[in-house]
Each structure stands twice: as structure tokens, then as C-alpha cells.
Short mmCIF file of C-alpha atoms in Angstrom, two decimals:
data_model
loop_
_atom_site.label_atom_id
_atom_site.label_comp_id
_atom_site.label_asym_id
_atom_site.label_seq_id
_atom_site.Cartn_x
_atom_site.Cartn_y
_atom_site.Cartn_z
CA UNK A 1 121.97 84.25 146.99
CA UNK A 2 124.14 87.16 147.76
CA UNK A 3 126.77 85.81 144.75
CA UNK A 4 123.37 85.99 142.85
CA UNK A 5 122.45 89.34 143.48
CA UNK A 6 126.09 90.75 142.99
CA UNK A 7 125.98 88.91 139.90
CA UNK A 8 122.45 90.64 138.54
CA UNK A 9 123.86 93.59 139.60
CA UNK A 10 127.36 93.26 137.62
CA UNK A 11 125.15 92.57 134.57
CA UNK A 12 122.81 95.18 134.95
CA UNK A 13 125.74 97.61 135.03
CA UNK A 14 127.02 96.00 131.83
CA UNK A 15 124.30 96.18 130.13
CA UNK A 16 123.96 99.82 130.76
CA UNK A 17 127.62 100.29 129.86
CA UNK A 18 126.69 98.33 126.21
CA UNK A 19 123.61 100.46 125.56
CA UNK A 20 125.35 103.84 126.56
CA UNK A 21 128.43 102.49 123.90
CA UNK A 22 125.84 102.04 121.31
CA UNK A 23 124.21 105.05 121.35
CA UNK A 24 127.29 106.91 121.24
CA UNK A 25 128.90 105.25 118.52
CA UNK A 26 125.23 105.04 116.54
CA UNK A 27 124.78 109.22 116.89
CA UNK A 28 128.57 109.30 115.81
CA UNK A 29 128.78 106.72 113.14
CA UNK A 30 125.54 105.81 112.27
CA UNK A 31 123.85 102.56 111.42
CA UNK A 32 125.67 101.23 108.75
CA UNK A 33 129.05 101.45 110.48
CA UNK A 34 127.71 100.21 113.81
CA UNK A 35 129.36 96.91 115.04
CA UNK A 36 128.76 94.62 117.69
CA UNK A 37 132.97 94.82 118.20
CA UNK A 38 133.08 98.78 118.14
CA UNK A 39 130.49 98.55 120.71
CA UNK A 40 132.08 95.83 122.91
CA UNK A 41 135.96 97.98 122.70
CA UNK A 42 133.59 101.33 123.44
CA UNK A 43 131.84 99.37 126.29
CA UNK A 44 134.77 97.43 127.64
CA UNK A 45 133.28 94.43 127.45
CA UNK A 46 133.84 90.81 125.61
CA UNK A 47 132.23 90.56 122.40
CA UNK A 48 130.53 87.22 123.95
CA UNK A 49 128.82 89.39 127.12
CA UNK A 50 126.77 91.53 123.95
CA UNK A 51 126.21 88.12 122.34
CA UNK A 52 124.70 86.55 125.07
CA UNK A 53 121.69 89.10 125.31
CA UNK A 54 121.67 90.52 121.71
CA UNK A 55 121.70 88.56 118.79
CA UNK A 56 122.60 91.04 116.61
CA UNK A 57 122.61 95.03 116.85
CA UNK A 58 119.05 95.70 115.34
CA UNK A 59 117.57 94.29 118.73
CA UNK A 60 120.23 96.15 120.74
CA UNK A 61 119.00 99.57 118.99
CA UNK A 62 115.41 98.56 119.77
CA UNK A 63 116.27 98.26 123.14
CA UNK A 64 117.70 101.42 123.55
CA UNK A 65 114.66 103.52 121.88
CA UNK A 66 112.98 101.27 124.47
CA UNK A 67 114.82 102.73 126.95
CA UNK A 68 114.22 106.44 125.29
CA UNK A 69 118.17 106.69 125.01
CA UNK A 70 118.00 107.48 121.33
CA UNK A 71 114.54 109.52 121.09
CA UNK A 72 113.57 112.06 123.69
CA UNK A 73 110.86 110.84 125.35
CA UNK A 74 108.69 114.13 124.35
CA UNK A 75 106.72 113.05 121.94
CA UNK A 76 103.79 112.43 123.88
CA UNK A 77 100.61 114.77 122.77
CA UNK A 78 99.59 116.54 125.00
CA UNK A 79 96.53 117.16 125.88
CA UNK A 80 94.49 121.12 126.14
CA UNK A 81 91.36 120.27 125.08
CA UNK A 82 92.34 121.67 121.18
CA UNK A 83 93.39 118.62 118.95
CA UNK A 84 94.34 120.40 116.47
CA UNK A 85 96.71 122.55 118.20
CA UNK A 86 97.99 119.97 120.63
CA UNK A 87 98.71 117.57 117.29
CA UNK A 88 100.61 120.52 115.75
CA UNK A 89 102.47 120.97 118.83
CA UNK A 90 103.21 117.36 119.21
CA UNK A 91 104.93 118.09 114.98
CA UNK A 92 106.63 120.94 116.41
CA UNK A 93 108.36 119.09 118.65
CA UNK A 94 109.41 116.32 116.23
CA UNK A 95 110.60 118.95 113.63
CA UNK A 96 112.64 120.59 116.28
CA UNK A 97 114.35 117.80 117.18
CA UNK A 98 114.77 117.01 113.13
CA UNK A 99 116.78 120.51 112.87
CA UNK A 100 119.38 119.66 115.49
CA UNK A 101 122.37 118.20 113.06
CA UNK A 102 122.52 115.28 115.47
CA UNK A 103 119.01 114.42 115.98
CA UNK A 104 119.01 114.48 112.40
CA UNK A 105 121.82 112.52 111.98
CA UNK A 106 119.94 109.83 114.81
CA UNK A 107 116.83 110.00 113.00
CA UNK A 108 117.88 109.22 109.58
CA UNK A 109 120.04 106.30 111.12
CA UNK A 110 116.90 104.94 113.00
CA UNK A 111 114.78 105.02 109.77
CA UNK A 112 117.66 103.05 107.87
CA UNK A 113 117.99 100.61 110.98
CA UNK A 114 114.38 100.31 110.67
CA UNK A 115 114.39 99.26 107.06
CA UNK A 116 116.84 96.33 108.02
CA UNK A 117 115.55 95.12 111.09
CA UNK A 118 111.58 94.92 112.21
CA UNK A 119 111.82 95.23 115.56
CA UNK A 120 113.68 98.82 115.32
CA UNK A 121 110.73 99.28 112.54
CA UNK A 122 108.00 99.07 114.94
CA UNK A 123 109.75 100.77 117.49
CA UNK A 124 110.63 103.77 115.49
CA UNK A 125 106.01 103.51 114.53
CA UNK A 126 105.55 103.69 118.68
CA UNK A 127 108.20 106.05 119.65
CA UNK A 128 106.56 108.48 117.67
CA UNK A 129 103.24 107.60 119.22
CA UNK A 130 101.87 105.75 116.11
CA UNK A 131 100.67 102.65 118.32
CA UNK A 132 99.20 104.37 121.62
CA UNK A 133 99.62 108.12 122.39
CA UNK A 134 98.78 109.68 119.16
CA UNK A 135 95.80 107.23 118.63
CA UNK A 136 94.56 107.81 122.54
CA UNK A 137 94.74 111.79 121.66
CA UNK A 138 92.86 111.70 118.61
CA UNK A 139 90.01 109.38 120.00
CA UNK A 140 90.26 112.42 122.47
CA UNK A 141 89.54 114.47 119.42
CA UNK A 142 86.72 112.11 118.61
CA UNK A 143 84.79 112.64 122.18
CA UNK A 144 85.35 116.39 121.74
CA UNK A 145 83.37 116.13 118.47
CA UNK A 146 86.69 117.51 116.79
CA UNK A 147 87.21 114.89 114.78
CA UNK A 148 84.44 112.40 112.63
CA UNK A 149 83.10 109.62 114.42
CA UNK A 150 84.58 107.29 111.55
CA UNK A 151 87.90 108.97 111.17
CA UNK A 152 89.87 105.49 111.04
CA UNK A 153 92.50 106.35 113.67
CA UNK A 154 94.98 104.14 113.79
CA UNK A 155 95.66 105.20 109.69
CA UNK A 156 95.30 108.44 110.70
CA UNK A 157 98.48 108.55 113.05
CA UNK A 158 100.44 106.04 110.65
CA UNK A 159 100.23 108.81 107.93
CA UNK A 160 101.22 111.64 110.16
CA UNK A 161 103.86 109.88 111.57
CA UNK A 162 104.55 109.02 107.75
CA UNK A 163 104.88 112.48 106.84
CA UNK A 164 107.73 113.35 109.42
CA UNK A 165 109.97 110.38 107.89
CA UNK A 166 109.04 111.82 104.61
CA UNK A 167 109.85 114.83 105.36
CA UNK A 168 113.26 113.44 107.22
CA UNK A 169 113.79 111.48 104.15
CA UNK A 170 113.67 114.40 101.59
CA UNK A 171 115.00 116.57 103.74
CA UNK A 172 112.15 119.36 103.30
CA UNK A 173 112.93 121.86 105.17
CA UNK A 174 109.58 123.30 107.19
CA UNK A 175 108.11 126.24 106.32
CA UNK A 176 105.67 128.40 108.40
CA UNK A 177 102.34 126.61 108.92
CA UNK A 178 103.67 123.16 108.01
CA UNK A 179 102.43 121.34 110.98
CA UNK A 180 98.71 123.14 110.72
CA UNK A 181 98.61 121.79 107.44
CA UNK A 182 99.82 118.53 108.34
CA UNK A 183 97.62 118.42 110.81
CA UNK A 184 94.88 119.52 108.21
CA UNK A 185 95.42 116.86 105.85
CA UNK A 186 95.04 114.65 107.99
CA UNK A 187 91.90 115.21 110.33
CA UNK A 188 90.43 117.80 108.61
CA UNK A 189 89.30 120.70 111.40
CA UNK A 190 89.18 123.52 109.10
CA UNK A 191 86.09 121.67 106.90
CA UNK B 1 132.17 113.86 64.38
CA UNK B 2 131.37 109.79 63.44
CA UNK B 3 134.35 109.08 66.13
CA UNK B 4 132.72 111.29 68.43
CA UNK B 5 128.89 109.59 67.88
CA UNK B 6 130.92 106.43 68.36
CA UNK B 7 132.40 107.68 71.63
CA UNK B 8 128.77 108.91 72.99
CA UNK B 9 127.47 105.86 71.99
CA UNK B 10 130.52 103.56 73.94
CA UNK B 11 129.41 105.79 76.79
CA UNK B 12 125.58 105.30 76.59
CA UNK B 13 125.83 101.27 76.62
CA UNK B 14 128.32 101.73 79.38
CA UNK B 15 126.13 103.70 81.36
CA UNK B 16 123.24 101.23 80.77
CA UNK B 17 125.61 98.42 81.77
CA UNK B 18 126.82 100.16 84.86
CA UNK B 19 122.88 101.03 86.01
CA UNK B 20 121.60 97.39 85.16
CA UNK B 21 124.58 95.85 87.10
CA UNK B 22 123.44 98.77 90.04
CA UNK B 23 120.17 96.91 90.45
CA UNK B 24 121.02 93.20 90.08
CA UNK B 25 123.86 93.47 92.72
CA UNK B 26 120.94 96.21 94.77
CA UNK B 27 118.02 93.78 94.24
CA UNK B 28 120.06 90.43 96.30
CA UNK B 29 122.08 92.27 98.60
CA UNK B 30 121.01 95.48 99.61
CA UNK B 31 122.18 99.11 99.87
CA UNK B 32 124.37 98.35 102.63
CA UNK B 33 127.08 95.44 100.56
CA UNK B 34 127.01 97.65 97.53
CA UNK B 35 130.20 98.98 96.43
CA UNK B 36 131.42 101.13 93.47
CA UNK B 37 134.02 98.46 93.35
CA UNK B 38 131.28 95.53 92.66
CA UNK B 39 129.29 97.18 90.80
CA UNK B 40 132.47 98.01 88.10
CA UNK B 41 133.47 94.37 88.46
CA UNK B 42 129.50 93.06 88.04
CA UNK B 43 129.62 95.64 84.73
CA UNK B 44 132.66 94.70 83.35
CA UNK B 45 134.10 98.28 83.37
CA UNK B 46 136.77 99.64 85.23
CA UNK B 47 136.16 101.82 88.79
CA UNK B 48 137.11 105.27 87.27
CA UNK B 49 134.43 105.16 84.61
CA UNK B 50 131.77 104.68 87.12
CA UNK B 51 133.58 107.37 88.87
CA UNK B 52 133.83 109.69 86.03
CA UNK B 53 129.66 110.39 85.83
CA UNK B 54 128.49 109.41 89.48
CA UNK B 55 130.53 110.68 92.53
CA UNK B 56 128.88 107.91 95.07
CA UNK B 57 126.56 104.81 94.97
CA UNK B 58 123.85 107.20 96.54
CA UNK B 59 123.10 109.07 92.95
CA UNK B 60 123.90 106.35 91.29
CA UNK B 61 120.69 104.63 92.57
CA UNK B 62 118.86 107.75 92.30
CA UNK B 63 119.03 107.78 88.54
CA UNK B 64 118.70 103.67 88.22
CA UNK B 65 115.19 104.81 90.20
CA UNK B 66 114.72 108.24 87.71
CA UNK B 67 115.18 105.75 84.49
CA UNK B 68 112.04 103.50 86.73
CA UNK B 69 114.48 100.63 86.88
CA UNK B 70 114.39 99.94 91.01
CA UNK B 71 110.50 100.66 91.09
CA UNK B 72 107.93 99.64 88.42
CA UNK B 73 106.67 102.76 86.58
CA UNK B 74 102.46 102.24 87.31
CA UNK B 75 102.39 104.10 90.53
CA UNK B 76 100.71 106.31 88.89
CA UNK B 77 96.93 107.31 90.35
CA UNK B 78 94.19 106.61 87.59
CA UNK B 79 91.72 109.07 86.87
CA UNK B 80 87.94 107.56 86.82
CA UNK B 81 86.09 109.98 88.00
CA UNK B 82 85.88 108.29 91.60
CA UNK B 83 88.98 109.63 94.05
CA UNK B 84 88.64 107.51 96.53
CA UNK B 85 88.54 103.76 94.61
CA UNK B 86 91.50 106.03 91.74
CA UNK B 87 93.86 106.40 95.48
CA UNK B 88 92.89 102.94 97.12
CA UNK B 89 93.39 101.31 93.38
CA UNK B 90 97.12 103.14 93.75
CA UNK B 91 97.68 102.21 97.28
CA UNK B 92 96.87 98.50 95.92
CA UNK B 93 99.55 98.54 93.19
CA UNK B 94 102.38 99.43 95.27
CA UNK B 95 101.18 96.96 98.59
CA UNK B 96 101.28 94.13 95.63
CA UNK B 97 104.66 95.52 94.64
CA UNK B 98 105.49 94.80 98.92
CA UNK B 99 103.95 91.49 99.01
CA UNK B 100 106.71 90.40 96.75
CA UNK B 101 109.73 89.28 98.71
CA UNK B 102 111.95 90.72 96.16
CA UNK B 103 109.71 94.03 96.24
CA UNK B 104 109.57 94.72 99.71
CA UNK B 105 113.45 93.52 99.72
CA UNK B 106 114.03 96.76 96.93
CA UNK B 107 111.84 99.14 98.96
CA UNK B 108 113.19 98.55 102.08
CA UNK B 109 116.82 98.60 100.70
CA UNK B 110 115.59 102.22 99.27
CA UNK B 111 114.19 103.44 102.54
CA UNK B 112 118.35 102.95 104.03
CA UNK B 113 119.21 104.21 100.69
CA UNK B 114 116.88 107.22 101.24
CA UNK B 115 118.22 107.95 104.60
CA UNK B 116 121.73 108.30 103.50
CA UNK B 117 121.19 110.01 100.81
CA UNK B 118 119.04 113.51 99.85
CA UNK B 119 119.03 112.29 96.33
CA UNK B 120 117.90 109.23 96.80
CA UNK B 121 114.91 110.43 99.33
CA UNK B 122 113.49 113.08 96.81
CA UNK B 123 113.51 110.71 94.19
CA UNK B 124 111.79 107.94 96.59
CA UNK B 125 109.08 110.63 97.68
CA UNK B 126 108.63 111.68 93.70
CA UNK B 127 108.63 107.94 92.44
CA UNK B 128 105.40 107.57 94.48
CA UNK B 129 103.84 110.21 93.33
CA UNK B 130 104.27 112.55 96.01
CA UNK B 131 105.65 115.92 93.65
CA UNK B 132 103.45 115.46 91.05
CA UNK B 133 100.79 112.94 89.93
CA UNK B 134 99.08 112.40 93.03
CA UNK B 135 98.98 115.70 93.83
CA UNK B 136 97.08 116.14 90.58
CA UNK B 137 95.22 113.40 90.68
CA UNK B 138 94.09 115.41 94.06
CA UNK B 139 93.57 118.31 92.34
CA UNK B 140 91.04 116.50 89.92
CA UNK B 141 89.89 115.52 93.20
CA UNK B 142 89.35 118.94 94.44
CA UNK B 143 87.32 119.98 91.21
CA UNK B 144 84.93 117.20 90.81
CA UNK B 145 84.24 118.37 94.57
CA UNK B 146 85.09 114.76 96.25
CA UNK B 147 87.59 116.86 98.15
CA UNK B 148 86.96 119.83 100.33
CA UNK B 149 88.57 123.01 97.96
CA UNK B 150 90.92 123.96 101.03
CA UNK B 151 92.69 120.66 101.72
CA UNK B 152 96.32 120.72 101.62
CA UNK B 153 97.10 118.69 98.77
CA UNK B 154 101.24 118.68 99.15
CA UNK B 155 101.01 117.94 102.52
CA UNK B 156 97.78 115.02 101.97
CA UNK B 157 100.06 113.30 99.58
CA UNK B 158 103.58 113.28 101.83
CA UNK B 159 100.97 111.87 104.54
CA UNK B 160 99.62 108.83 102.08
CA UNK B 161 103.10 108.01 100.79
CA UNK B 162 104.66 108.11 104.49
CA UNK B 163 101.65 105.83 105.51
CA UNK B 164 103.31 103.53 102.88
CA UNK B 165 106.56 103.79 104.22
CA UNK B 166 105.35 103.12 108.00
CA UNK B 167 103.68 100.32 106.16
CA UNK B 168 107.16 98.51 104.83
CA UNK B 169 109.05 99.52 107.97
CA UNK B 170 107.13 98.04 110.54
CA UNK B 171 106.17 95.07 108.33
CA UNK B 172 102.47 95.50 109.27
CA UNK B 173 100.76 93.43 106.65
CA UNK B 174 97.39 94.73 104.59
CA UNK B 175 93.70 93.45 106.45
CA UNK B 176 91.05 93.83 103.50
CA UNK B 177 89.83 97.53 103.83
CA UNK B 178 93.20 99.11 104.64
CA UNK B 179 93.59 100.77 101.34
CA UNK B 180 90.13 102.66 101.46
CA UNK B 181 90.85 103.44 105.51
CA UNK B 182 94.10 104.89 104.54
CA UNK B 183 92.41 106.90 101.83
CA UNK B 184 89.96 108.22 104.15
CA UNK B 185 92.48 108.59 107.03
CA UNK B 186 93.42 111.84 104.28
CA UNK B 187 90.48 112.67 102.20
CA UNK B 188 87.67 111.77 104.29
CA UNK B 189 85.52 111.16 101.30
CA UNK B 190 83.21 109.41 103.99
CA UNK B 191 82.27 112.53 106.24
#
């Protein structure tokens, strides 16, 4: 039992060691150039020990938005009662992150991870609150009488979340009042 | 002057040549495995003339998508009077472009594209209609008064065509209705 409990314990520091090695290398390199061997030589590990937990490295970059390694766990609405300001805080937050050079640089190589493997796809949709948070916040909005009754929620955070990788994707830089409208198209306050 | 119509029109097959070989060896394997080097070898000209017009494989794909050779030119809202069936109508054609295996393969393979390169994500935002005929077809929208006059059309249409683009990267397939939810999630023709 003990030699079992050392050896959890060996692996749990591996795996650490692997994830830490990919996000450096994928906020360096990017997707494209990510390899299960530059992460096991950046790790110090065999190329078997990442193997024998990840079959490839799409899963191994899901599990490390999982872990919020990649993302900053901000992007969480928050809630003061206003939905429309707390959504367009909640856009602020993302867009800040967006114009820091390297969270650029992570987010465009999440969205092109995403478009080769599924599981980074729908993590990249939660991260950003498209599954839970955002939907909880605006059904917030609903109670408050701030937002329709019938407003179809769960579309209504997939296109806001849309618009930020459309925005990433384009590179559109944000002008004043980008967010409010953002918010605006989408659940309509100001009607 | 007849060698130098000759000359333009040497260049003009070549350039067709290089952009059709751009999307057979894009269409089977991806943004990722494509290479100035295959693609001169798949067109039967050498590296350097590629080289001479296109710096990269990034523009490259951008004008293969500008002459509507990646995606089919009909993404183009109707106009019959009724917004919200003209949007969910649109929203139809290109989730029947992503049914197709070889579709969703192309749009997904444009998404990596997209990230890597600015070109390549304007043209992906404009392709669907984002810069132009969707915003009009808004407009049209606005003045047959299905859409409140203050809605912010620009940002309405980045939020539809990232809804899309959630759509293809998490791989979340269409329930009947989606269309017309999305379409509300943004006009709200039902309030």
C-alpha cells in the first residue's frame, strides 16, 4: 500500500510536470508545432509515460483548460443585479485578455486546436461560460424581468461567445462601446 | 504586345492551376499537411512561381475562398419580405453545407486556417456574410420594422456567424428549431 501511494504520488507529479510542458511550449509554439516528443524532452519524461494517459495532444490540451492552465479562470459573470452591465463586463474581460500578445497568441491556438479535435472544441464553448455560467446569469436576467421570458438562452450565449472568436479570428480590434453593443445584439435591453 | 497577352494568359491558367490544386490537396488533408511544396508538385509548376504572387499558404487560401472555391457561393440571405424564415433559411444552407463530411472537414480546416492567419479570418467572417449581405439583409430588416431601428446590426451579424462557428467547433449537431432559436437568440422577432 505504501509502494502504492508513492507510486500515485510519482504520477501525479508527472502529470503535472507534462501539463506545465505543454502549456509552455503551446503559448510559445502554438498548436500546430506542438508534439507529444517536445513535450516529453520539455517535461523530462518518456514519450510512453504521456502515451499512457493521453492518446494524442488534443485531449492533453483539454485537460489543461480543464485545469484553467491555459484560460484564466475569470470568465465567470458576475453577478450585480444589472445583466446588461455584468454581461459587458464579463466581454471586457475576455477582450482584455485578447489584447495581451500572448493571450492572443493562446487564444488563436485554442480555436485552431479546437477545429481539429472536439474535445478542446467543447472545452474552449464552456471555458467561456457557453455551457453553464453565462446561461445561469442570463436566466438571472430572465427572473429580473431583464430579459424575455422566451429569449432561447442557451443560443443566446453560443452567439456571444461566437462573437469573441469572431472577433479573435478577424482580428477586429474593439472600439469604445463594443461590448454594450454586443451585449445589445444579443438580449436586447435597450428595446 | 501578342507575346505579352500570351504571357498574362500562361500566368492566368497557372494561377487557376495553382488555386484548384490549393483546394484538392486542402479539401483531404487539411490546413495543417499543406505545403507550398505540394501544392507546386500537385500543380505541376515549380515552387518559385507559387512564390512569385502569394508569400504563404495563408493568402493563398484566402483568395481560393475570395474566387468562392473553398465555400459554395449561396450564403447569401434571401430577401422575402419575412426576416426571420430569410436568416433561419441562411442558417439552413450553411448547417447542410456542415452535415457533409467533406463540408464540415473544409470549414473546420478554415477555422485553423483562420486562426493563423488575419487574411484568412476576414475573408471567413465576409464569406458568411458578416461585412456585407447580412448586414443588409438586416437593414431590410430594420425598415420593414421586423427589427427594432436601434439594433446593432454589425455586431448582430458577427454574433449569428460566431454562433455558426461554436456550432462546427464543438460538433453540436442541429435539433429541428435551432435555426429559428438562433435567429431569435439576435433579432427577437418573437418579443
Amino acid at each position: 500500500m505504501t509502494t502504492g501511494r508513492r507510486g500515485a504520488r510519482r504520477s501525479e507529479t508527472a502529470r503535472v510536470a507534462i501539463l506545465a510542458a505543454t502549456v509552455r511550449l503551446f503559448a510559445t509554439r502554438g498548436y500546430d508545432h506542438l508534439s507529444i516528443e517536445g513535450i516529453a524532452a520539455e517535461a523530462g519524461v518518456a514519450k510512453q509515460t504521456i502515451y499512457r494517459w493521453w492518446p494524442s495532444k488534443g485531449p492533453l490540451i483539454a485537460e489543461c483548460m480543464l485545469e484553467g492552465m491555459l484560460l484564466p479562470g475569470r470568465f465567470v459573470p458576475r453577478d450585480t443585479g444589472d445583466v446588461r452591465a455584468d454581461l459587458a463586463a464579463w466581454l471586457d474581460a475576455i477582450f482584455g485578455f485578447l489584447i495581451d500578445p500572448t493571450g492572443e497568441s493562446i487564444f488563436r491556438s485554442l480555436i485552431s486546436a479546437a477545429a481539429e479535435n472536439v474535445e478542446v472544441g467543447v472545452r474552449l464553448r464552456d471555458s467561456l461560460g457557453a455551457a453553464s455560467s453565462l446561461v445561469e446569469r442570463l436566466g438571472r436576467g430572465v427572473e429580473a424581468g431583464q430579459i424575455p421570458p422566451d429569449a432561447p438562452l442557451q443560443e443566446v450565449s453560443e452567439a456571444l461567445v461566437g462573437a469573441v472568436i469572431v472577433r479573435a479570428l478577424s482580428r477586429t480590434p474593439l472600439a469604445p462601446g463594443d461590448p454594450e453593443r454586443l451585449v445589445d445584439a444579443v438580449i436586447g435591453v435597450h428595446r
